[in-house]
Amino acid sequence: MRYNKKELRLRVDFNNMMSKSVGQDGFTDKQLLAASAEAESAFESVKAGRGKGMMGWTELPYNQDEIVEDILATAKYVRKNFEYFVVLGIGGSALGPIAAFQAICHLHYNELPKRKRKGPKFYVEDNVDPERMEALFDVIDVEKTMFNVVTKSGSTSETMTQYLIIRDVLEKKLGDKASEHIIATTSRDSGNLIKIAQKEGYKTFYIPDGVGGRFSELCPVGLLPAAVVGIDIKGMLAGARYMDELCSSSNPRKNSALMAALMQHLAMKKGKNVSVMMPYADGLKYMADWYCQLWGESLGKNKNLDGSACNKGQTPVKALGVTDQHSQVQLYAEGPFDKVITFIAVDRYRAQVAIPDGCEEFPNVNFLCGHTMNELIQAERRATEYALTKAGKLNHTIVLPELNEFTLGELIMFFELETAYTGALMQIDTFNQPGVEEGKNATYALLGRPGYDEKREELASAPQKLNRYII
């Protein structure tokens, strides 16, 4: 599909981050100018790291032509031969595919009759709640299901638990043909899953070494599930490539992701330690979930690059407009001055619904008649933006001309670049996750994984809970 770049260019409105709009908590042009050298340094740091270490994600829009063709061929085979497609994963292996599915596919995709869907019914198992696993077996026929197990290391406890359960069920039902129902997405050269895949003969896609889970949506981790449900993955990559090109300047006034990063960094210095992501489209609801992992796991660190101690980060919070105007906006408007709210707006929704005439005897209802739901949701967003701005609360708006594969790719790349720039400004390692690893290691020890004896001893010697504090 061809996309008009000019018409689909993502825009970012920073007006309500400025003192002219929100008063003393906002920024002045003088302050931004004074911080421009810091922003340029962050840009150069990210630029120098492109394609190196854990920054392989920067090259995904450019280096996957052959892989994409393999994905498209595999997706076509799955659509033809299976009625269900289930992703087994957690973290970025799950959040990205869920977000893309929700953004592009019909909002009731799985409930559509087969003739109206572009692919098999789609499920993502991103937890190890036993009730959830049992519930999955109530809505799928495993003999008609393709399972995509996704873990780079092949030692992720949650994902490999799911795999072991699924493999057992498949082998009991299908015997030697069980391997035809599993696709592995993992590391090419290391880890347990690649060894298992080679032994069992699974179709395999590879996660590049320099791509961490939270930056993996634009590699086979996210592209395969997207292609299976009929999403134009070439369009997603084209949008990401376009955004990368738009963010090629070291001048924050010519690079929206760099400007967003600079303002978030300056806001954190002012004590704004909460980042609220609030899209005004149900299709983008799970983009907020994906953002929360990207932002929180990348920026929540207790060491600077020089090794000195710190406890840095900005807590991400997800919200959905208009829904959460009735649950969270009271806090944002009248609560503490500790937040930056990011709205995501859509110019043109993919449907238009008119509000019909009625309730003439009730003017405070009838005034809606003759308008559309499209007008209503736009008015609600603008009104909320106005209310927060009037209250002096920092906010800015990302605008998508419409929601499609191209603009989704733009949005993903925008957030990934913003995160990388922000980490560089904060002088932290954006791409490690030692806090996550500590929890993983403790889990391994508790369940008796070999090689974790020392951690088991550490856990055994931890302070015991006292009954008097349990009521």
CSV table of C-alpha atoms in Angstrom, one decimal:
chain,number,residue,atom,x,y,z
A,1,MET,CA,0.0,0.0,0.0
A,2,ARG,CA,1.2,3.5,-0.8
A,3,TYR,CA,1.0,6.2,1.9
A,4,ASN,CA,1.2,10.0,1.4
A,5,LYS,CA,3.9,11.0,3.8
A,6,LYS,CA,3.0,14.7,3.8
A,7,GLU,CA,-0.6,14.0,4.7
A,8,LEU,CA,0.3,11.4,7.3
A,9,ARG,CA,3.0,13.2,9.1
A,10,LEU,CA,2.8,13.0,12.9
A,11,ARG,CA,2.7,16.4,14.7
A,12,VAL,CA,3.6,17.3,18.2
A,13,ASP,CA,2.0,20.4,19.9
A,14,PHE,CA,4.2,21.7,22.8
A,15,ASN,CA,2.3,24.9,23.4
A,16,ASN,CA,1.0,23.8,26.8
A,17,MET,CA,4.5,23.0,28.0
A,18,MET,CA,5.4,26.7,27.7
A,19,SER,CA,5.0,29.3,30.4
A,20,LYS,CA,2.9,31.4,28.0
A,21,SER,CA,0.2,28.8,28.4
A,22,VAL,CA,0.6,27.2,31.8
A,23,GLY,CA,2.4,29.9,33.8
A,24,GLN,CA,5.4,29.5,36.1
A,25,ASP,CA,5.6,25.7,35.8
A,26,GLY,CA,6.1,26.0,32.0
A,27,PHE,CA,9.3,26.7,30.0
A,28,THR,CA,10.4,29.9,28.4
A,29,ASP,CA,12.2,30.1,25.0
A,30,LYS,CA,15.2,31.3,26.9
A,31,GLN,CA,15.3,28.2,29.0
A,32,LEU,CA,15.0,26.0,26.0
A,33,LEU,CA,17.8,27.9,24.2
A,34,ALA,CA,20.0,27.5,27.3
A,35,ALA,CA,19.4,23.7,27.2
A,36,SER,CA,19.9,23.3,23.5
A,37,ALA,CA,23.6,22.3,23.9
A,38,GLU,CA,22.6,19.6,26.3
A,39,ALA,CA,20.0,18.4,23.8
A,40,GLU,CA,22.5,18.4,21.0
A,41,SER,CA,24.9,16.3,23.1
A,42,ALA,CA,22.2,13.8,23.8
A,43,PHE,CA,21.4,13.6,20.0
A,44,GLU,CA,25.0,13.0,19.2
A,45,SER,CA,25.3,10.3,21.8
A,46,VAL,CA,22.3,8.4,20.4
A,47,LYS,CA,23.5,8.9,16.8
A,48,ALA,CA,27.0,7.5,17.7
A,49,GLY,CA,25.4,4.4,19.2
A,50,ARG,CA,23.1,3.6,16.3
A,51,GLY,CA,23.3,0.0,15.4
A,52,LYS,CA,25.8,-0.8,18.2
A,53,GLY,CA,25.3,-2.6,21.5
A,54,MET,CA,21.7,-2.6,22.4
A,55,MET,CA,20.8,0.0,19.8
A,56,GLY,CA,20.1,-2.4,16.9
A,57,TRP,CA,16.5,-1.3,17.0
A,58,THR,CA,17.5,2.0,15.2
A,59,GLU,CA,18.3,0.0,12.0
A,60,LEU,CA,15.1,-2.2,11.9
A,61,PRO,CA,13.3,0.1,9.5
A,62,TYR,CA,16.2,-0.3,7.0
A,63,ASN,CA,17.7,-3.8,7.2
A,64,GLN,CA,14.8,-6.4,7.1
A,65,ASP,CA,13.7,-6.7,3.5
A,66,GLU,CA,14.5,-10.4,3.2
A,67,ILE,CA,13.1,-11.1,6.7
A,68,VAL,CA,9.9,-9.3,5.9
A,69,GLU,CA,9.3,-11.5,2.8
A,70,ASP,CA,9.8,-14.6,4.9
A,71,ILE,CA,7.3,-13.3,7.5
A,72,LEU,CA,4.8,-12.5,4.8
A,73,ALA,CA,5.0,-16.0,3.4
A,74,THR,CA,4.7,-17.6,6.8
A,75,ALA,CA,1.8,-15.4,7.7
A,76,LYS,CA,0.0,-16.4,4.5
A,77,TYR,CA,0.5,-20.1,5.3
A,78,VAL,CA,-0.8,-19.5,8.9
A,79,ARG,CA,-3.9,-17.7,7.6
A,80,LYS,CA,-4.6,-20.5,5.1
A,81,ASN,CA,-4.2,-23.4,7.5
A,82,PHE,CA,-5.1,-22.3,11.0
A,83,GLU,CA,-8.1,-20.8,12.7
A,84,TYR,CA,-6.3,-19.5,15.8
A,85,PHE,CA,-2.9,-17.8,16.4
A,86,VAL,CA,-1.6,-17.5,19.9
A,87,VAL,CA,1.5,-15.6,21.0
A,88,LEU,CA,3.3,-17.0,24.1
A,89,GLY,CA,5.4,-14.2,25.6
A,90,ILE,CA,5.7,-11.5,28.2
A,91,GLY,CA,6.9,-7.9,28.4
A,92,GLY,CA,7.8,-6.5,25.0
A,93,SER,CA,7.1,-9.9,23.4
A,94,ALA,CA,3.5,-9.4,24.3
A,95,LEU,CA,2.8,-5.7,24.7
A,96,GLY,CA,4.0,-4.7,21.2
A,97,PRO,CA,1.9,-7.3,19.4
A,98,ILE,CA,-1.2,-6.5,21.5
A,99,ALA,CA,-0.8,-2.7,20.8
A,100,ALA,CA,-0.4,-3.2,17.1
A,101,PHE,CA,-3.4,-5.6,16.9
A,102,GLN,CA,-5.6,-3.2,18.9
A,103,ALA,CA,-4.5,-0.2,16.8
A,104,ILE,CA,-5.1,-1.6,13.3
A,105,CYS,CA,-7.6,-4.4,13.5
A,106,HIS,CA,-11.3,-4.2,14.0
A,107,LEU,CA,-12.0,-3.5,17.7
A,108,HIS,CA,-14.1,-6.7,17.9
A,109,TYR,CA,-11.8,-8.7,15.6
A,110,ASN,CA,-12.1,-12.1,17.3
A,111,GLU,CA,-15.9,-11.8,17.4
A,112,LEU,CA,-16.2,-11.2,13.7
A,113,PRO,CA,-17.3,-14.1,11.5
A,114,LYS,CA,-14.5,-15.7,9.6
A,115,ARG,CA,-15.4,-14.2,6.3
A,116,LYS,CA,-14.9,-10.7,7.7
A,117,ARG,CA,-11.6,-11.3,9.4
A,118,LYS,CA,-8.2,-11.0,7.6
A,119,GLY,CA,-6.7,-13.8,9.6
A,120,PRO,CA,-7.2,-16.3,12.4
A,121,LYS,CA,-8.5,-15.4,15.8
A,122,PHE,CA,-5.7,-13.8,17.8
A,123,TYR,CA,-4.7,-14.2,21.4
A,124,VAL,CA,-1.7,-13.2,23.5
A,125,GLU,CA,-0.9,-15.1,26.6
A,126,ASP,CA,1.2,-12.6,28.6
A,127,ASN,CA,0.8,-14.0,32.1
A,128,VAL,CA,1.1,-17.2,34.1
A,129,ASP,CA,-2.2,-17.0,35.9
A,130,PRO,CA,-3.4,-20.6,35.8
A,131,GLU,CA,-7.0,-19.6,35.3
A,132,ARG,CA,-6.0,-17.7,32.2
A,133,MET,CA,-4.3,-20.7,30.6
A,134,GLU,CA,-7.3,-22.9,31.4
A,135,ALA,CA,-9.6,-20.2,29.9
A,136,LEU,CA,-7.6,-20.2,26.7
A,137,PHE,CA,-8.3,-23.9,26.1
A,138,ASP,CA,-12.0,-23.1,26.4
A,139,VAL,CA,-11.9,-20.8,23.3
A,140,ILE,CA,-9.4,-22.4,21.0
A,141,ASP,CA,-9.0,-25.8,19.3
A,142,VAL,CA,-5.3,-26.6,19.7
A,143,GLU,CA,-5.4,-28.8,16.7
A,144,LYS,CA,-6.3,-25.7,14.6
A,145,THR,CA,-3.9,-23.3,16.4
A,146,MET,CA,-0.5,-22.0,15.5
A,147,PHE,CA,1.5,-21.0,18.6
A,148,ASN,CA,4.3,-18.4,18.4
A,149,VAL,CA,6.6,-18.8,21.4
A,150,VAL,CA,8.7,-15.6,21.8
A,151,THR,CA,11.7,-15.2,24.1
A,152,LYS,CA,15.2,-14.1,23.2
A,153,SER,CA,17.0,-16.0,26.0
A,154,GLY,CA,14.7,-19.1,26.0
A,155,SER,CA,14.9,-19.0,29.8
A,156,THR,CA,12.1,-16.6,30.5
A,157,SER,CA,10.2,-18.5,33.1
A,158,GLU,CA,6.8,-17.3,32.2
A,159,THR,CA,7.1,-17.9,28.5
A,160,MET,CA,8.8,-21.3,28.8
A,161,THR,CA,6.2,-22.4,31.3
A,162,GLN,CA,3.6,-21.6,28.7
A,163,TYR,CA,5.6,-23.4,26.0
A,164,LEU,CA,6.0,-26.6,28.2
A,165,ILE,CA,2.2,-26.7,28.7
A,166,ILE,CA,1.4,-26.1,25.1
A,167,ARG,CA,3.9,-28.6,23.8
A,168,ASP,CA,2.6,-31.3,26.2
A,169,VAL,CA,-1.0,-30.7,25.0
A,170,LEU,CA,0.0,-30.7,21.3
A,171,GLU,CA,2.1,-33.9,21.6
A,172,LYS,CA,-0.7,-35.7,23.3
A,173,LYS,CA,-3.2,-34.7,20.6
A,174,LEU,CA,-1.0,-34.6,17.5
A,175,GLY,CA,2.1,-36.7,18.2
A,176,ASP,CA,4.9,-36.1,15.7
A,177,LYS,CA,2.9,-33.3,14.0
A,178,ALA,CA,3.0,-31.1,17.1
A,179,SER,CA,6.1,-29.3,15.8
A,180,GLU,CA,4.0,-28.0,12.8
A,181,HIS,CA,2.0,-25.9,15.3
A,182,ILE,CA,4.8,-24.0,16.9
A,183,ILE,CA,6.9,-21.1,15.6
A,184,ALA,CA,9.8,-19.9,17.7
A,185,THR,CA,11.0,-16.3,17.8
A,186,THR,CA,14.3,-16.2,19.6
A,187,SER,CA,18.1,-15.5,19.4
A,188,ARG,CA,19.9,-16.9,16.5
A,189,ASP,CA,23.0,-18.0,18.4
A,190,SER,CA,22.4,-18.4,22.1
A,191,GLY,CA,19.8,-19.4,24.6
A,192,ASN,CA,17.6,-22.4,25.2
A,193,LEU,CA,14.8,-21.8,22.7
A,194,ILE,CA,17.0,-21.9,19.6
A,195,LYS,CA,18.4,-25.3,20.7
A,196,ILE,CA,14.9,-26.6,21.3
A,197,ALA,CA,13.7,-25.2,18.0
A,198,GLN,CA,16.5,-26.8,16.1
A,199,LYS,CA,15.9,-30.1,17.9
A,200,GLU,CA,12.2,-30.1,17.3
A,201,GLY,CA,12.3,-28.6,13.8
A,202,TYR,CA,10.2,-25.5,14.5
A,203,LYS,CA,9.9,-22.7,12.0
A,204,THR,CA,12.1,-20.0,13.5
A,205,PHE,CA,12.5,-16.2,13.3
A,206,TYR,CA,15.4,-14.4,14.9
A,207,ILE,CA,15.5,-11.5,17.3
A,208,PRO,CA,18.6,-9.3,16.5
A,209,ASP,CA,21.2,-9.3,19.2
A,210,GLY,CA,21.0,-5.5,19.6
A,211,VAL,CA,17.2,-5.4,20.1
A,212,GLY,CA,15.8,-5.6,23.6
A,213,GLY,CA,12.3,-6.7,24.3
A,214,ARG,CA,10.8,-3.3,24.8
A,215,PHE,CA,12.3,-2.1,21.5
A,216,SER,CA,11.3,-5.2,19.6
A,217,GLU,CA,8.0,-4.5,18.0
A,218,LEU,CA,9.5,-3.6,14.6
A,219,CYS,CA,11.4,-6.9,14.3
A,220,PRO,CA,9.9,-10.4,13.9
A,221,VAL,CA,8.7,-10.3,17.5
A,222,GLY,CA,6.0,-7.8,16.5
A,223,LEU,CA,6.0,-8.1,12.7
A,224,LEU,CA,5.0,-11.8,12.5
A,225,PRO,CA,1.8,-11.5,14.7
A,226,ALA,CA,0.9,-8.3,12.8
A,227,ALA,CA,1.3,-9.9,9.4
A,228,VAL,CA,-0.8,-12.9,10.5
A,229,VAL,CA,-3.8,-10.7,11.3
A,230,GLY,CA,-3.5,-8.8,8.1
A,231,ILE,CA,-1.6,-5.7,9.2
A,232,ASP,CA,0.6,-4.1,6.5
A,233,ILE,CA,4.0,-4.5,8.1
A,234,LYS,CA,5.8,-2.8,5.2
A,235,GLY,CA,3.7,0.2,6.0
A,236,MET,CA,4.7,0.1,9.6
A,237,LEU,CA,8.3,0.0,8.7
A,238,ALA,CA,7.9,2.8,6.2
A,239,GLY,CA,6.3,5.0,8.8
A,240,ALA,CA,9.1,4.2,11.3
A,241,ARG,CA,11.7,5.1,8.6
A,242,TYR,CA,9.9,8.4,7.9
A,243,MET,CA,9.9,9.3,11.5
A,244,ASP,CA,13.6,8.5,11.9
A,245,GLU,CA,14.3,10.7,8.9
A,246,LEU,CA,12.2,13.5,10.5
A,247,CYS,CA,14.3,13.2,13.7
A,248,SER,CA,17.7,13.5,12.0
A,249,SER,CA,18.5,17.0,13.3
A,250,SER,CA,20.4,17.8,16.4
A,251,ASN,CA,18.3,21.0,16.8
A,252,PRO,CA,15.3,20.2,19.0
A,253,ARG,CA,13.2,22.7,17.2
A,254,LYS,CA,13.6,20.5,14.1
A,255,ASN,CA,13.4,17.2,15.8
A,256,SER,CA,10.1,16.5,17.6
A,257,ALA,CA,11.4,13.4,19.5
A,258,LEU,CA,14.4,15.4,20.8
A,259,MET,CA,12.2,18.3,21.9
A,260,ALA,CA,9.8,15.9,23.7
A,261,ALA,CA,12.8,14.3,25.4
A,262,LEU,CA,14.3,17.7,26.4
A,263,MET,CA,11.0,18.9,27.9
A,264,GLN,CA,10.5,15.7,29.8
A,265,HIS,CA,14.0,15.9,31.1
A,266,LEU,CA,13.6,19.5,32.2
A,267,ALA,CA,10.2,18.7,33.7
A,268,MET,CA,11.8,15.9,35.8
A,269,LYS,CA,14.3,18.5,37.1
A,270,LYS,CA,11.2,20.4,38.3
A,271,GLY,CA,9.9,17.4,40.1
A,272,LYS,CA,7.5,16.1,37.4
A,273,ASN,CA,8.1,12.5,38.1
A,274,VAL,CA,4.9,11.1,36.6
A,275,SER,CA,4.3,10.7,32.8
A,276,VAL,CA,0.6,10.2,31.9
A,277,MET,CA,-0.1,8.7,28.4
A,278,MET,CA,-3.6,9.5,27.4
A,279,PRO,CA,-4.7,8.5,23.8
A,280,TYR,CA,-8.1,9.6,22.6
A,281,ALA,CA,-8.8,6.5,20.5
A,282,ASP,CA,-9.7,3.0,21.7
A,283,GLY,CA,-7.4,1.7,19.0
A,284,LEU,CA,-4.5,3.3,20.9
A,285,LYS,CA,-5.5,2.1,24.3
A,286,TYR,CA,-2.7,-0.6,24.5
A,287,MET,CA,-0.1,1.8,23.0
A,288,ALA,CA,-0.2,3.3,26.5
A,289,ASP,CA,0.6,-0.1,28.0
A,290,TRP,CA,3.5,-0.5,25.6
A,291,TYR,CA,4.7,3.0,26.4
A,292,CYS,CA,4.7,2.3,30.1
A,293,GLN,CA,7.1,-0.6,29.7
A,294,LEU,CA,9.3,1.4,27.3
A,295,TRP,CA,9.5,4.4,29.5
A,296,GLY,CA,9.6,2.8,32.9
A,297,GLU,CA,12.1,0.0,32.2
A,298,SER,CA,14.4,2.3,30.2
A,299,LEU,CA,14.5,5.3,32.5
A,300,GLY,CA,14.1,3.9,36.0
A,301,LYS,CA,17.7,3.5,37.1
A,302,ASN,CA,19.8,3.7,40.3
A,303,LYS,CA,23.2,4.3,38.7
A,304,ASN,CA,24.5,7.1,36.4
A,305,LEU,CA,26.8,6.2,33.5
A,306,ASP,CA,29.8,7.1,35.7
A,307,GLY,CA,28.7,4.5,38.3
A,308,SER,CA,27.6,7.0,40.9
A,309,ALA,CA,24.4,6.3,42.8
A,310,CYS,CA,21.1,7.8,41.8
A,311,ASN,CA,17.4,6.9,41.8
A,312,LYS,CA,16.1,8.4,38.6
A,313,GLY,CA,13.1,7.9,36.5
A,314,GLN,CA,9.6,9.1,35.7
A,315,THR,CA,6.7,6.8,36.6
A,316,PRO,CA,4.5,6.1,33.5
A,317,VAL,CA,0.7,6.0,33.9
A,318,LYS,CA,-1.8,4.9,31.3
A,319,ALA,CA,-5.1,6.5,30.7
A,320,LEU,CA,-7.7,6.5,28.0
A,321,GLY,CA,-9.7,9.5,26.8
A,322,VAL,CA,-12.6,9.9,27.2
A,323,THR,CA,-13.0,7.0,29.6
A,324,ASP,CA,-10.5,8.2,32.2
A,325,GLN,CA,-11.8,11.8,32.3
A,326,HIS,CA,-14.3,10.2,34.6
A,327,SER,CA,-11.7,8.5,36.8
A,328,GLN,CA,-8.3,10.2,36.7
A,329,VAL,CA,-8.6,13.8,35.4
A,330,GLN,CA,-9.9,15.1,38.7
A,331,LEU,CA,-6.4,14.2,40.1
A,332,TYR,CA,-4.6,15.6,37.2
A,333,ALA,CA,-6.4,18.9,37.3
A,334,GLU,CA,-6.5,19.6,41.0
A,335,GLY,CA,-3.8,17.2,42.4
A,336,PRO,CA,-0.1,17.8,42.8
A,337,PHE,CA,2.1,19.5,40.2
A,338,ASP,CA,4.1,16.3,39.6
A,339,LYS,CA,2.9,15.2,36.2
A,340,VAL,CA,3.4,15.7,32.5
A,341,ILE,CA,0.3,14.6,30.5
A,342,THR,CA,0.7,13.4,26.9
A,343,PHE,CA,-2.4,13.4,24.8
A,344,ILE,CA,-2.6,11.5,21.6
A,345,ALA,CA,-5.2,12.9,19.2
A,346,VAL,CA,-6.5,11.6,15.9
A,347,ASP,CA,-7.6,14.0,13.2
A,348,ARG,CA,-9.7,11.6,11.2
A,349,TYR,CA,-11.3,8.5,12.8
A,350,ARG,CA,-11.9,5.5,10.6
A,351,ALA,CA,-15.7,5.7,11.2
A,352,GLN,CA,-18.2,8.6,11.5
A,353,VAL,CA,-21.3,8.2,13.6
A,354,ALA,CA,-24.0,10.8,13.6
A,355,ILE,CA,-26.0,11.6,16.8
A,356,PRO,CA,-29.7,11.4,15.7
A,357,ASP,CA,-32.5,13.7,16.8
A,358,GLY,CA,-34.4,12.9,19.9
A,359,CYS,CA,-35.2,14.0,23.5
A,360,GLU,CA,-36.5,17.4,22.2
A,361,GLU,CA,-38.1,18.0,25.6
A,362,PHE,CA,-34.7,17.9,27.3
A,363,PRO,CA,-32.5,20.7,26.0
A,364,ASN,CA,-29.5,19.5,28.0
A,365,VAL,CA,-29.6,16.2,26.0
A,366,ASN,CA,-31.0,17.5,22.7
A,367,PHE,CA,-28.1,19.9,22.2
A,368,LEU,CA,-26.0,16.8,21.1
A,369,CYS,CA,-28.3,16.1,18.2
A,370,GLY,CA,-27.0,17.0,14.8
A,371,HIS,CA,-23.4,16.5,15.9
A,372,THR,CA,-21.3,13.4,15.6
A,373,MET,CA,-19.4,11.2,18.0
A,374,ASN,CA,-16.3,12.4,16.1
A,375,GLU,CA,-17.1,16.0,17.1
A,376,LEU,CA,-17.8,14.9,20.7
A,377,ILE,CA,-14.6,13.0,21.3
A,378,GLN,CA,-12.6,15.9,19.8
A,379,ALA,CA,-14.4,18.4,21.9
A,380,GLU,CA,-13.8,16.3,25.0
A,381,ARG,CA,-10.1,16.1,24.3
A,382,ARG,CA,-9.8,19.9,23.7
A,383,ALA,CA,-11.8,20.6,26.8
A,384,THR,CA,-9.6,18.4,29.0
A,385,GLU,CA,-6.5,20.0,27.5
A,386,TYR,CA,-7.9,23.4,28.2
A,387,ALA,CA,-8.9,22.5,31.8
A,388,LEU,CA,-5.4,21.1,32.6
A,389,THR,CA,-3.7,24.1,31.0
A,390,LYS,CA,-5.9,26.5,32.9
A,391,ALA,CA,-4.9,24.7,36.1
A,392,GLY,CA,-1.2,25.2,35.2
A,393,LYS,CA,-0.5,21.5,34.5
A,394,LEU,CA,2.1,20.6,31.9
A,395,ASN,CA,0.7,18.8,28.9
A,396,HIS,CA,1.4,18.3,25.2
A,397,THR,CA,-0.4,16.6,22.3
A,398,ILE,CA,0.8,14.2,19.7
A,399,VAL,CA,-1.5,14.3,16.6
A,400,LEU,CA,-1.9,11.5,14.2
A,401,PRO,CA,-3.7,12.6,11.0
A,402,GLU,CA,-5.3,9.1,11.0
A,403,LEU,CA,-4.6,5.8,12.6
A,404,ASN,CA,-3.1,3.3,10.1
A,405,GLU,CA,0.0,1.2,9.7
A,406,PHE,CA,2.1,4.1,8.5
A,407,THR,CA,1.2,6.4,11.4
A,408,LEU,CA,1.6,3.5,13.9
A,409,GLY,CA,5.1,3.0,12.7
A,410,GLU,CA,5.8,6.7,13.1
A,411,LEU,CA,4.4,6.7,16.6
A,412,ILE,CA,6.5,3.6,17.7
A,413,MET,CA,9.7,5.1,16.3
A,414,PHE,CA,8.9,8.5,17.9
A,415,PHE,CA,8.6,7.0,21.4
A,416,GLU,CA,11.7,4.9,21.0
A,417,LEU,CA,13.8,7.9,19.9
A,418,GLU,CA,12.3,10.1,22.6
A,419,THR,CA,13.2,7.4,25.2
A,420,ALA,CA,16.7,7.1,23.9
A,421,TYR,CA,17.3,10.9,23.9
A,422,THR,CA,15.8,11.2,27.4
A,423,GLY,CA,18.1,8.5,28.7
A,424,ALA,CA,21.1,10.3,27.2
A,425,LEU,CA,20.0,13.5,28.8
A,426,MET,CA,19.7,11.8,32.1
A,427,GLN,CA,23.1,10.3,31.8
A,428,ILE,CA,21.9,6.7,32.5
A,429,ASP,CA,22.1,3.4,30.6
A,430,THR,CA,18.8,3.4,28.8
A,431,PHE,CA,19.0,-0.2,27.6
A,432,ASN,CA,19.8,-2.3,30.7
A,433,GLN,CA,17.3,-3.6,33.3
A,434,PRO,CA,19.1,-4.7,36.4
A,435,GLY,CA,16.0,-4.2,38.5
A,436,VAL,CA,14.1,-6.7,36.4
A,437,GLU,CA,16.9,-9.2,36.5
A,438,GLU,CA,17.0,-9.2,40.3
A,439,GLY,CA,13.3,-10.3,40.4
A,440,LYS,CA,14.0,-13.0,37.7
A,441,ASN,CA,16.9,-14.4,39.7
A,442,ALA,CA,14.9,-14.6,42.9
A,443,THR,CA,12.2,-16.5,41.0
A,444,TYR,CA,14.7,-18.9,39.6
A,445,ALA,CA,16.0,-19.5,43.1
A,446,LEU,CA,12.6,-20.1,44.7
A,447,LEU,CA,11.7,-22.7,42.0
A,448,GLY,CA,15.0,-24.5,42.3
A,449,ARG,CA,16.8,-23.6,39.1
A,450,PRO,CA,20.3,-25.0,39.1
A,451,GLY,CA,23.1,-22.5,39.7
A,452,TYR,CA,21.1,-20.3,42.0
A,453,ASP,CA,22.1,-21.8,45.4
A,454,GLU,CA,23.6,-18.5,46.6
A,455,LYS,CA,20.5,-16.6,45.8
A,456,ARG,CA,18.4,-19.2,47.6
A,457,GLU,CA,20.5,-18.8,50.7
A,458,GLU,CA,20.1,-15.0,50.4
A,459,LEU,CA,16.3,-15.4,50.3
A,460,ALA,CA,16.3,-17.8,53.2
A,461,SER,CA,18.2,-15.3,55.3
A,462,ALA,CA,15.9,-12.4,54.5
A,463,PRO,CA,13.9,-10.9,57.4
A,464,GLN,CA,10.9,-13.1,58.1
A,465,LYS,CA,7.4,-11.6,58.1
A,466,LEU,CA,6.0,-11.2,61.6
A,467,ASN,CA,2.4,-12.3,62.3
A,468,ARG,CA,1.7,-9.1,64.3
A,469,TYR,CA,1.9,-7.1,61.1
A,470,ILE,CA,-0.6,-9.4,59.4
A,471,ILE,CA,-4.2,-8.5,60.4
